[in-house]
Each structure stands twice: as C-alpha cells, then as structure tokens.
Backbone as ProteinMPNN parsed JSONL, in Angstrom:
{"seq_chain_A": "XXXXXXXXXXXXXXXXXXXXXXXXXXXXXXXXXXXXXXXXXXXXXXXXXXXXXXXXXXXXXXXXXXXXXXXXXXXXXXXXXXXXXXXXXXXXXXXXXXXXXXXXXXXXXXXXXXXXXXXXXXXXXXXXXXXXXXXXXXXXXXXXXXXXXXXXXXXXXXXXXXXXXXX", "coords_chain_A": {"N_chain_A": [[-7.04, -7.851, -19.531], [-8.857, -6.582, -22.212], [-10.587, -3.477, -22.155], [-11.269, -3.572, -19.492], [-11.406, -1.762, -16.525], [-8.641, -0.779, -14.635], [-8.387, -0.16, -11.642], [-6.662, 1.659, -9.12], [-6.148, 0.47, -5.889], [-6.234, 1.299, -2.547], [-5.729, 0.397, 0.76], [-6.209, 1.009, 4.109], [-5.839, 0.79, 7.676], [-6.715, 1.59, 11.045], [-6.492, 1.491, 14.552], [-8.61, 2.731, 16.998], [-8.973, 4.094, 20.167], [-11.775, 4.489, 21.058], [-15.384, 4.801, 21.101], [-17.388, 3.181, 18.563], [-19.556, 4.667, 17.452], [-18.784, 7.334, 17.901], [-16.421, 7.506, 16.377], [-17.429, 6.983, 13.812], [-19.181, 9.184, 13.479], [-17.359, 11.352, 13.649], [-15.76, 10.834, 11.414], [-17.436, 11.419, 9.297], [-17.942, 14.054, 9.52], [-17.863, 17.197, 8.187], [-16.469, 19.564, 8.942], [-14.55, 18.481, 10.66], [-13.236, 16.895, 8.837], [-11.937, 18.807, 7.173], [-10.197, 19.828, 9.032], [-8.475, 17.745, 9.502], [-6.917, 17.074, 7.345], [-3.904, 17.434, 5.332], [-2.321, 20.493, 6.034], [-1.153, 22.145, 4.053], [-2.738, 21.755, 1.834], [-4.884, 23.383, 2.049], [-7.625, 22.82, 2.278], [-11.088, 23.271, 1.874], [-14.635, 23.265, 2.424], [-16.92, 24.097, -0.001], [-19.444, 23.907, -1.018], [-22.688, 22.24, -1.103], [-23.068, 20.073, 1.653], [-21.494, 21.787, 4.072], [-20.678, 21.884, 6.669], [-20.717, 20.066, 9.752], [-22.17, 16.711, 10.134], [-22.245, 14.569, 7.266], [-24.669, 12.837, 5.311], [-26.522, 10.004, 3.942], [-26.988, 10.198, 0.447], [-26.33, 12.85, 0.309], [-24.267, 15.614, -0.78], [-20.955, 17.019, -0.984], [-18.83, 19.703, -1.757], [-15.534, 20.056, -2.201], [-12.692, 22.183, -2.068], [-9.326, 22.24, -2.83], [-5.717, 22.339, -2.709], [-3.577, 20.489, -4.584], [-0.515, 19.24, -5.6], [0.268, 21.788, -6.297], [-1.878, 22.819, -7.679], [-5.015, 24.282, -7.691], [-7.909, 22.618, -6.965], [-11.209, 21.284, -7.504], [-13.562, 19.129, -6.019], [-16.384, 17.17, -6.186], [-18.302, 15.232, -4.095], [-20.372, 12.449, -3.285], [-22.45, 10.808, -0.902], [-23.016, 7.529, -1.273], [-23.672, 5.127, -0.173], [-24.741, 3.94, 2.992], [-24.536, 2.866, 6.222], [-25.18, 3.178, 9.282], [-23.645, 2.526, 12.416], [-21.55, 1.558, 10.848], [-20.532, 1.759, 8.2], [-19.842, 3.899, 5.441], [-19.98, 5.208, 2.116], [-18.293, 7.281, -0.093], [-18.468, 8.812, -3.256], [-16.81, 10.213, -6.015], [-18.328, 12.716, -7.878], [-17.687, 14.706, -9.554], [-14.592, 15.915, -10.626], [-10.947, 15.761, -10.467], [-10.136, 13.138, -10.942], [-10.629, 10.177, -12.983], [-12.262, 8.274, -11.927], [-13.317, 7.851, -8.535], [-13.692, 6.265, -5.521], [-14.489, 5.931, -2.16], [-14.462, 3.9, 0.533], [-15.539, 3.724, 3.779], [-15.121, 1.959, 6.652], [-16.173, 0.626, 9.818], [-15.436, -1.14, 12.725], [-16.242, -2.753, 15.76], [-13.906, -3.728, 18.11], [-12.995, -5.399, 20.8], [-13.771, -3.288, 22.617], [-12.701, -1.121, 21.327], [-12.353, 0.803, 18.261], [-11.975, -0.308, 15.008], [-10.949, 1.26, 12.241], [-11.354, 1.21, 8.866], [-10.194, 2.047, 5.725], [-10.877, 2.003, 2.331], [-9.806, 2.842, -0.741], [-10.586, 3.386, -4.045], [-9.382, 4.286, -7.145], [-8.967, 5.967, -10.302], [-6.953, 7.604, -12.566], [-7.348, 10.207, -15.047], [-6.437, 10.423, -18.547], [-5.508, 8.084, -19.794], [-2.899, 5.892, -20.807], [-0.692, 7.482, -19.976], [-1.762, 8.508, -17.634], [-1.875, 6.147, -16.119], [0.822, 5.671, -15.636], [1.453, 7.907, -14.04], [-0.239, 7.335, -11.876], [1.004, 5.052, -10.714], [3.647, 5.95, -10.214], [3.356, 8.28, -8.66], [0.7, 9.038, -7.622], [-0.448, 6.827, -6.162], [1.14, 6.38, -3.788], [1.002, 8.969, -2.741], [-1.766, 9.355, -2.257], [-2.185, 7.325, -0.366], [-0.554, 8.179, 1.786], [-1.895, 10.575, 2.324], [-4.439, 9.683, 3.237], [-3.629, 8.118, 5.463], [-2.446, 10.083, 7.097], [-4.677, 11.738, 7.606], [-6.287, 9.901, 8.994], [-4.737, 9.396, 11.293], [-4.909, 11.913, 12.501], [-7.665, 12.052, 12.955], [-7.917, 9.943, 14.77], [-6.511, 11.027, 16.981], [-8.247, 13.156, 17.66], [-10.643, 11.752, 18.292], [-9.8, 10.125, 20.448], [-9.074, 12.087, 22.232], [-11.578, 13.23, 22.765], [-12.729, 11.09, 24.19], [-11.035, 10.99, 26.41], [-11.535, 13.543, 27.549], [-14.253, 13.236, 28.146], [-14.163, 11.249, 30.108], [-12.723, 12.608, 32.121], [-14.544, 14.63, 32.694], [-16.588, 13.233, 33.858], [-15.663, 12.395, 36.2], [-14.23, 9.932, 36.544]], "CA_chain_A": [[-8.219, -7.943, -20.378], [-9.19, -5.337, -22.886], [-11.834, -2.843, -21.761], [-11.487, -3.656, -18.046], [-10.734, -0.709, -15.771], [-7.673, -1.234, -13.655], [-8.372, 0.851, -10.598], [-5.712, 1.559, -8.015], [-6.839, 0.26, -4.614], [-5.447, 1.554, -1.339], [-6.464, -0.027, 1.954], [-5.517, 1.333, 5.352], [-6.649, 0.6, 8.874], [-6.167, 2.163, 12.264], [-7.268, 1.175, 15.751], [-8.895, 3.947, 17.757], [-9.51, 3.829, 21.505], [-12.991, 5.303, 21.165], [-16.56, 4.058, 20.647], [-17.652, 3.138, 17.127], [-20.45, 5.772, 17.065], [-17.999, 8.567, 17.88], [-15.519, 7.449, 15.218], [-18.265, 7.098, 12.62], [-19.648, 10.57, 13.363], [-16.227, 12.234, 13.359], [-15.276, 10.573, 10.057], [-18.318, 12.001, 8.282], [-18.127, 15.469, 9.853], [-17.139, 17.991, 7.186], [-15.52, 20.458, 9.62], [-13.448, 17.638, 11.132], [-12.48, 16.497, 7.638], [-11.039, 19.883, 6.728], [-9.18, 20.005, 10.084], [-7.596, 16.583, 9.625], [-6.113, 16.857, 6.139], [-2.671, 18.219, 5.3], [-2.562, 21.948, 6.057], [-0.727, 22.804, 2.808], [-3.763, 21.625, 0.788], [-5.852, 24.474, 2.277], [-8.905, 22.245, 1.885], [-12.301, 23.849, 2.447], [-15.906, 22.856, 1.814], [-17.486, 25.31, -0.618], [-20.805, 23.675, -1.497], [-23.363, 21.077, -0.536], [-22.927, 20.069, 3.108], [-20.205, 22.435, 4.336], [-20.354, 21.765, 8.098], [-21.463, 19.013, 10.427], [-22.104, 15.383, 9.522], [-22.863, 14.327, 5.964], [-25.436, 11.601, 5.344], [-26.85, 9.323, 2.694], [-27.53, 10.978, -0.659], [-25.879, 14.243, 0.358], [-23.006, 15.907, -1.458], [-20.079, 18.075, -0.508], [-17.872, 20.163, -2.753], [-14.285, 20.478, -1.567], [-11.679, 22.85, -2.867], [-8.035, 21.982, -2.194], [-4.545, 22.444, -3.568], [-2.737, 19.297, -4.672], [0.504, 19.415, -6.64], [0.259, 23.226, -6.622], [-3.028, 23.146, -8.523], [-6.263, 24.393, -6.935], [-8.857, 21.691, -7.573], [-12.532, 21.142, -6.903], [-14.046, 17.763, -6.06], [-17.739, 16.969, -5.685], [-18.438, 13.867, -3.617], [-21.72, 12.11, -2.822], [-22.567, 9.603, -0.084], [-23.828, 6.62, -2.087], [-24.064, 3.992, 0.66], [-24.682, 4.431, 4.368], [-25.032, 1.921, 7.219], [-24.708, 3.716, 10.561], [-22.355, 3.219, 12.428], [-20.576, 0.595, 10.355], [-19.948, 1.996, 6.899], [-20.405, 4.812, 4.444], [-19.19, 5.267, 0.892], [-18.422, 8.508, -0.879], [-17.987, 8.656, -4.625], [-16.623, 11.458, -6.752], [-19.288, 13.024, -8.93], [-16.996, 15.625, -10.462], [-13.279, 16.222, -10.082], [-9.744, 15.525, -11.262], [-9.962, 11.722, -11.25], [-11.597, 9.549, -13.877], [-13.187, 7.706, -10.955], [-12.81, 7.786, -7.168], [-14.666, 5.713, -4.578], [-13.862, 5.799, -0.845], [-15.28, 3.105, 1.449], [-15.16, 3.912, 5.18], [-15.721, 0.894, 7.46], [-15.926, 0.726, 11.253], [-15.732, -2.389, 13.414], [-15.93, -2.783, 17.186], [-12.986, -4.798, 18.449], [-12.579, -5.352, 22.208], [-13.979, -1.959, 23.191], [-12.08, -0.094, 20.494], [-12.884, 0.836, 16.904], [-11.068, -0.507, 13.891], [-11.411, 2.061, 11.115], [-10.746, 0.7, 7.638], [-10.463, 2.854, 4.536], [-10.521, 1.422, 1.043], [-9.929, 3.87, -1.766], [-10.415, 2.932, -5.422], [-9.364, 5.449, -8.031], [-8.325, 5.897, -11.607], [-6.7, 8.938, -13.101], [-7.655, 10.353, -16.474], [-5.291, 10.495, -19.464], [-5.101, 6.799, -20.358], [-1.611, 5.273, -20.476], [0.089, 8.445, -19.2], [-2.376, 8.514, -16.308], [-1.464, 4.913, -15.429], [2.196, 5.882, -15.177], [1.373, 8.858, -12.929], [-0.834, 6.606, -10.748], [1.996, 4.171, -10.089], [4.837, 6.677, -9.768], [3.091, 9.393, -7.746], [-0.608, 9.127, -6.957], [-0.734, 5.742, -5.219], [1.764, 6.664, -2.49], [0.484, 10.256, -2.271], [-3.11, 9.154, -1.699], [-2.064, 6.516, 0.846], [-0.046, 9.069, 2.844], [-2.97, 11.524, 2.614], [-5.44, 8.996, 4.072], [-3.01, 7.743, 6.736], [-2.309, 11.297, 7.901], [-6.019, 12.121, 8.053], [-6.749, 8.943, 9.999], [-3.989, 9.659, 12.535], [-5.484, 13.117, 13.094], [-8.999, 11.676, 13.426], [-7.669, 9.126, 15.961], [-6.174, 11.96, 18.066], [-9.467, 13.879, 18.055], [-11.563, 10.806, 18.934], [-9.267, 9.716, 21.743], [-9.152, 13.27, 23.1], [-12.983, 13.293, 23.195], [-12.92, 10.061, 25.218], [-10.289, 11.443, 27.591], [-12.286, 14.655, 28.151], [-15.506, 12.697, 28.71], [-13.796, 10.57, 31.377], [-12.36, 13.647, 33.104], [-15.747, 15.385, 33.057], [-17.504, 12.398, 34.632], [-14.943, 12.072, 37.439], [-13.83, 8.51, 36.652]], "C_chain_A": [[-8.545, -6.58, -20.962], [-10.533, -4.804, -22.39], [-12.124, -2.882, -20.266], [-10.723, -2.522, -17.375], [-9.792, -1.332, -14.756], [-7.52, -0.129, -12.616], [-7.231, 0.602, -9.621], [-6.551, 1.385, -6.748], [-5.853, 0.455, -3.481], [-6.311, 1.148, -0.155], [-5.607, 0.288, 3.173], [-6.437, 0.989, 6.514], [-5.914, 1.173, 10.07], [-7.094, 1.796, 13.417], [-7.39, 2.437, 16.588], [-9.517, 3.56, 19.096], [-10.69, 4.757, 21.773], [-14.16, 4.468, 20.65], [-16.8, 4.206, 19.143], [-18.531, 4.316, 16.67], [-19.698, 7.089, 16.959], [-17.1, 8.596, 16.64], [-16.287, 7.636, 13.91], [-18.697, 8.549, 12.409], [-18.518, 11.541, 13.043], [-15.759, 12.07, 11.913], [-16.155, 11.207, 8.987], [-18.637, 13.473, 8.564], [-17.243, 16.323, 8.936], [-16.117, 18.929, 7.829], [-14.313, 19.667, 10.127], [-12.589, 17.208, 9.937], [-11.476, 17.581, 7.247], [-9.945, 20.175, 7.765], [-8.125, 18.9, 10.057], [-6.798, 16.264, 8.358], [-4.857, 17.722, 6.204], [-2.981, 19.705, 5.195], [-2.211, 22.614, 4.725], [-1.755, 22.67, 1.684], [-4.811, 22.738, 0.885], [-7.261, 24.042, 1.872], [-10.063, 22.901, 2.635], [-13.514, 23.273, 1.722], [-16.577, 24.114, 1.285], [-18.911, 25.128, -1.119], [-21.379, 22.392, -0.945], [-23.341, 21.17, 0.976], [-21.553, 20.636, 3.428], [-19.8, 22.393, 5.803], [-21.214, 20.656, 8.687], [-21.409, 17.71, 9.664], [-22.829, 15.315, 8.181], [-23.561, 12.967, 6.026], [-25.759, 11.076, 3.966], [-27.488, 10.274, 1.669], [-27.065, 12.421, -0.702], [-24.528, 14.391, -0.34], [-22.249, 17.001, -0.728], [-19.151, 18.431, -1.66], [-16.674, 20.703, -1.999], [-13.423, 21.209, -2.578], [-10.363, 22.669, -2.123], [-6.918, 22.134, -3.218], [-3.733, 21.159, -3.458], [-1.791, 19.498, -5.846], [0.487, 20.835, -7.202], [-0.869, 23.663, -7.545], [-4.276, 23.172, -7.647], [-7.312, 23.572, -7.668], [-10.173, 21.694, -6.816], [-12.988, 19.705, -7.09], [-15.439, 17.715, -5.448], [-17.888, 15.496, -5.344], [-19.841, 13.653, -3.059], [-21.669, 10.834, -1.987], [-23.549, 8.669, -0.794], [-24.27, 5.368, -1.332], [-23.828, 4.394, 2.109], [-25.329, 3.415, 5.296], [-24.465, 2.322, 8.573], [-24.692, 2.636, 11.631], [-21.228, 2.396, 11.808], [-19.888, 0.949, 9.04], [-20.64, 3.143, 6.176], [-19.429, 4.885, 3.278], [-19.4, 6.635, 0.261], [-17.789, 8.279, -2.239], [-17.911, 10.017, -5.302], [-17.683, 11.571, -7.84], [-18.64, 13.89, -10.012], [-15.647, 15.944, -9.826], [-12.161, 15.783, -10.997], [-9.54, 14.062, -11.658], [-10.957, 11.265, -12.309], [-12.685, 8.913, -13.02], [-12.519, 7.68, -9.582], [-13.947, 7.332, -6.258], [-13.936, 5.429, -3.271], [-14.84, 5.094, 0.093], [-14.709, 3.263, 2.854], [-15.87, 2.83, 5.99], [-15.285, 1.026, 8.91], [-16.349, -0.579, 11.911], [-15.361, -2.243, 14.877], [-15.045, -3.991, 17.46], [-12.502, -4.579, 19.881], [-12.629, -3.942, 22.784], [-13.328, -0.814, 22.436], [-12.741, -0.132, 19.122], [-11.752, 0.609, 15.915], [-11.676, 0.249, 12.71], [-10.625, 1.628, 9.882], [-11.169, 1.588, 6.479], [-10.007, 2.089, 3.313], [-10.827, 2.471, -0.016], [-9.639, 3.235, -3.122], [-10.388, 4.178, -6.3], [-8.664, 5.126, -9.335], [-8.147, 7.317, -12.109], [-7.123, 9.007, -14.562], [-6.368, 10.212, -17.302], [-4.707, 9.146, -19.854], [-3.776, 6.269, -19.862], [-0.746, 6.201, -19.628], [-0.443, 8.533, -17.773], [-1.981, 7.304, -15.485], [-0.047, 5.048, -14.874], [2.209, 6.812, -13.967], [0.778, 8.184, -11.686], [0.23, 5.824, -9.99], [3.179, 4.935, -9.51], [4.556, 7.684, -8.661], [1.814, 9.219, -6.934], [-0.864, 8.05, -5.91], [-0.131, 6.029, -3.841], [1.253, 7.987, -1.897], [-0.875, 10.074, -1.599], [-3.067, 8.314, -0.424], [-1.577, 7.369, 2.016], [-1.122, 10.068, 3.276], [-3.993, 10.894, 3.559], [-4.855, 8.622, 5.433], [-2.848, 8.951, 7.655], [-3.666, 11.711, 8.467], [-6.503, 11.19, 9.153], [-6.025, 9.101, 11.33], [-4.565, 10.882, 13.258], [-6.871, 12.825, 13.667], [-8.888, 10.849, 14.707], [-7.375, 10.033, 17.165], [-7.418, 12.681, 18.573], [-10.415, 12.959, 18.806], [-11.078, 10.43, 20.318], [-9.241, 10.878, 22.729], [-10.577, 13.458, 23.617], [-13.244, 12.312, 24.328], [-12.243, 10.484, 26.516], [-11.044, 12.558, 28.317], [-13.577, 14.172, 28.79], [-15.238, 12.005, 30.038], [-13.479, 11.58, 32.463], [-13.59, 14.399, 33.597], [-16.744, 14.568, 33.851], [-16.851, 11.871, 35.896], [-14.628, 10.596, 37.605], [-12.406, 8.417, 37.118]], "O_chain_A": [[-8.506, -5.562, -20.272], [-11.49, -5.559, -22.222], [-13.106, -2.297, -19.81], [-9.532, -2.339, -17.625], [-10.137, -2.314, -14.098], [-6.633, 0.72, -12.711], [-6.886, -0.545, -9.337], [-7.55, 2.079, -6.562], [-4.778, -0.145, -3.458], [-7.484, 1.513, -0.077], [-4.445, -0.109, 3.259], [-7.655, 0.906, 6.357], [-4.685, 1.235, 10.11], [-8.317, 1.791, 13.276], [-6.402, 3.122, 16.853], [-10.475, 2.788, 19.144], [-10.617, 5.673, 22.592], [-13.967, 3.542, 19.862], [-16.457, 5.222, 18.54], [-18.277, 4.899, 15.616], [-19.937, 7.873, 16.04], [-17.035, 9.607, 15.941], [-15.845, 8.357, 13.016], [-18.594, 9.081, 11.303], [-18.704, 12.461, 12.246], [-15.403, 13.051, 11.26], [-15.681, 11.502, 7.891], [-19.503, 14.061, 7.916], [-16.021, 16.175, 8.924], [-15.01, 19.075, 7.312], [-13.179, 20.137, 10.032], [-11.362, 17.166, 10.029], [-10.301, 17.293, 7.019], [-8.89, 20.707, 7.42], [-7.008, 19.096, 10.536], [-6.076, 15.268, 8.322], [-4.76, 18.629, 7.03], [-3.797, 20.126, 4.375], [-2.894, 23.548, 4.307], [-1.668, 23.385, 0.686], [-5.535, 23.003, -0.075], [-7.992, 24.786, 1.218], [-10.025, 23.062, 3.855], [-13.429, 22.851, 0.568], [-16.781, 25.078, 2.023], [-19.527, 26.082, -1.593], [-20.662, 21.56, -0.39], [-23.572, 22.245, 1.529], [-20.542, 20.021, 3.088], [-18.699, 22.819, 6.152], [-22.295, 20.351, 8.183], [-20.697, 17.597, 8.667], [-23.882, 15.923, 7.992], [-23.097, 12.056, 6.712], [-25.328, 11.629, 2.954], [-28.398, 11.04, 1.987], [-27.373, 13.142, -1.651], [-23.761, 13.437, -0.471], [-22.814, 17.788, 0.031], [-18.74, 17.568, -2.436], [-16.778, 21.678, -1.255], [-13.422, 20.901, -3.77], [-10.29, 22.916, -0.919], [-7.143, 22.066, -4.426], [-3.265, 20.792, -2.38], [-2.208, 19.874, -6.942], [0.665, 21.056, -8.4], [-0.821, 24.748, -8.124], [-4.566, 22.204, -6.944], [-7.575, 23.8, -8.848], [-10.236, 22.06, -5.643], [-12.831, 19.126, -8.165], [-15.645, 18.167, -4.321], [-17.638, 14.622, -6.174], [-20.423, 14.546, -2.444], [-20.941, 9.897, -2.313], [-24.739, 8.962, -0.907], [-25.141, 4.634, -1.798], [-22.861, 5.086, 2.428], [-26.521, 3.13, 5.181], [-23.394, 1.858, 8.966], [-25.663, 1.887, 11.741], [-20.071, 2.532, 12.208], [-18.775, 0.488, 8.787], [-21.851, 3.332, 6.282], [-18.228, 4.659, 3.428], [-20.531, 7.093, 0.099], [-16.738, 7.65, -2.367], [-18.809, 10.85, -5.182], [-17.901, 10.641, -8.618], [-18.983, 13.822, -11.192], [-15.569, 16.212, -8.627], [-12.39, 15.467, -12.165], [-8.832, 13.785, -12.626], [-12.0, 11.889, -12.506], [-13.872, 8.997, -13.336], [-11.305, 7.507, -9.478], [-15.019, 7.936, -6.229], [-12.895, 4.771, -3.264], [-15.907, 5.622, 0.408], [-13.538, 2.97, 3.092], [-17.1, 2.79, 6.011], [-14.177, 1.478, 9.2], [-17.457, -1.069, 11.697], [-14.315, -1.688, 15.213], [-15.377, -5.12, 17.099], [-11.699, -3.683, 20.142], [-11.656, -3.461, 23.364], [-13.4, 0.337, 22.865], [-13.584, -0.988, 18.852], [-10.707, 1.256, 15.984], [-12.768, -0.074, 12.241], [-9.395, 1.675, 9.861], [-12.356, 1.846, 6.28], [-8.884, 1.588, 3.264], [-11.964, 2.922, -0.159], [-8.588, 2.627, -3.325], [-11.274, 5.026, -6.207], [-7.896, 4.171, -9.454], [-9.074, 8.126, -12.078], [-7.241, 7.981, -15.23], [-5.314, 9.902, -16.746], [-3.532, 9.065, -20.21], [-3.538, 6.197, -18.657], [-0.13, 5.754, -18.66], [0.33, 8.622, -16.819], [-1.773, 7.42, -14.277], [0.24, 4.589, -13.768], [2.895, 6.541, -12.981], [1.234, 8.432, -10.569], [0.337, 5.927, -8.768], [3.661, 4.602, -8.428], [5.415, 7.924, -7.812], [1.844, 9.249, -5.704], [-1.445, 8.341, -4.865], [-0.83, 5.928, -2.832], [1.094, 8.101, -0.682], [-1.104, 10.581, -0.501], [-3.835, 8.567, 0.504], [-2.127, 7.289, 3.115], [-1.245, 10.372, 4.463], [-4.371, 11.499, 4.562], [-5.521, 8.792, 6.454], [-3.087, 8.852, 8.858], [-3.79, 11.998, 9.658], [-7.073, 11.648, 10.143], [-6.639, 8.953, 12.387], [-4.693, 10.881, 14.483], [-7.207, 13.304, 14.75], [-9.68, 11.034, 15.631], [-7.928, 9.827, 18.246], [-7.619, 12.802, 19.782], [-10.941, 13.339, 19.852], [-11.862, 10.418, 21.267], [-9.374, 10.669, 23.934], [-10.769, 13.809, 24.781], [-13.9, 12.654, 25.313], [-12.819, 10.349, 27.596], [-11.18, 12.53, 29.54], [-13.956, 14.646, 29.86], [-16.006, 12.161, 30.987], [-13.917, 11.427, 33.603], [-13.675, 14.763, 34.77], [-17.655, 15.13, 34.459], [-17.404, 11.011, 36.582], [-14.751, 10.063, 38.707], [-11.879, 7.316, 37.274]]}, "name": "protein", "num_of_chains": 1, "seq": "XXXXXXXXXXXXXXXXXXXXXXXXXXXXXXXXXXXXXXXXXXXXXXXXXXXXXXXXXXXXXXXXXXXXXXXXXXXXXXXXXXXXXXXXXXXXXXXXXXXXXXXXXXXXXXXXXXXXXXXXXXXXXXXXXXXXXXXXXXXXXXXXXXXXXXXXXXXXXXXXXXXXXXX"}
C-alpha cells in the first residue's frame, strides 16, 4: 500500500532464572546497558539519565560506534508498567524511526524476557535494501548478545543472594 511505513520488526526472547523485578530493573539500568552491549561499539551514556534505572518520561543519550561511525541516539521511555513492560523510542538518531518494547513475564519461577524492536532506516528505497541486507540481522544479533549478557548478570545476582543467605 502506498504511504504505509514498512517497519522491520525483530522479536527475541530469553528465559532467565531470576525474579521478574530483578530482570526488569537490570534491563532499564543505564550502567548495565552499557556493560552488556558489544565492546567494540564503545557505547556510553552522555546525557539525560546516565546511570541507574531509567523511568517513564525520562531520556538517555547514548553515543556508540556502529559500522565504524560514531553515532548519537536519544531515547525516551514512552510507556512503563513495572515490572512487566517498558518502551523506549528514538527521539533523535540515525534511524528514521526506532521503537523497542521490553516485556517481562513470570513463568514457573523464572522470567521470560521478550524484546520487540521496530525500526526503519532513512534514505527511502536504498535504506530498505540496507535494512534487509545488513541492519535486520545486525540488530537481532545486537539484542541477542545484550540479552545473553543481562541473563548472566541476573542469574549471578540470584546465585550470590543464595550464597549470602546460606541456603
């Protein structure tokens, strides 16, 4: 259909052996975010909320290197339902549009973390080609890597808590 945006949608999920509240808090912690992304991106928070948990209506400005280009992305939390979901949306950055939905569900004492990323690159038809050939798989790998790192941190917290309470 003419005039309809055709966003790329990526959906990932991971099961974490940790309470939902812990997973939710770790996922929105800016310091944890910068620790759990690919090291070669050298991602740092340079504005807005730069440490600790981000909440509804708050923004963060990240600086990172992707495809050998140093980029800046401003993101705002536009929806927030603790501890089940939050949404961050790009306010300014390299994409035409970017929306990231973070969902958390309790499943048999564990947390199912679901990420849905909707994005569209700029540059019209050429951008569509780049989305399909490069960006879709790149962004999926980026989110999957981050989620694996977040899982390790959350499960380590649980392990340490058990050890410290002599169970």
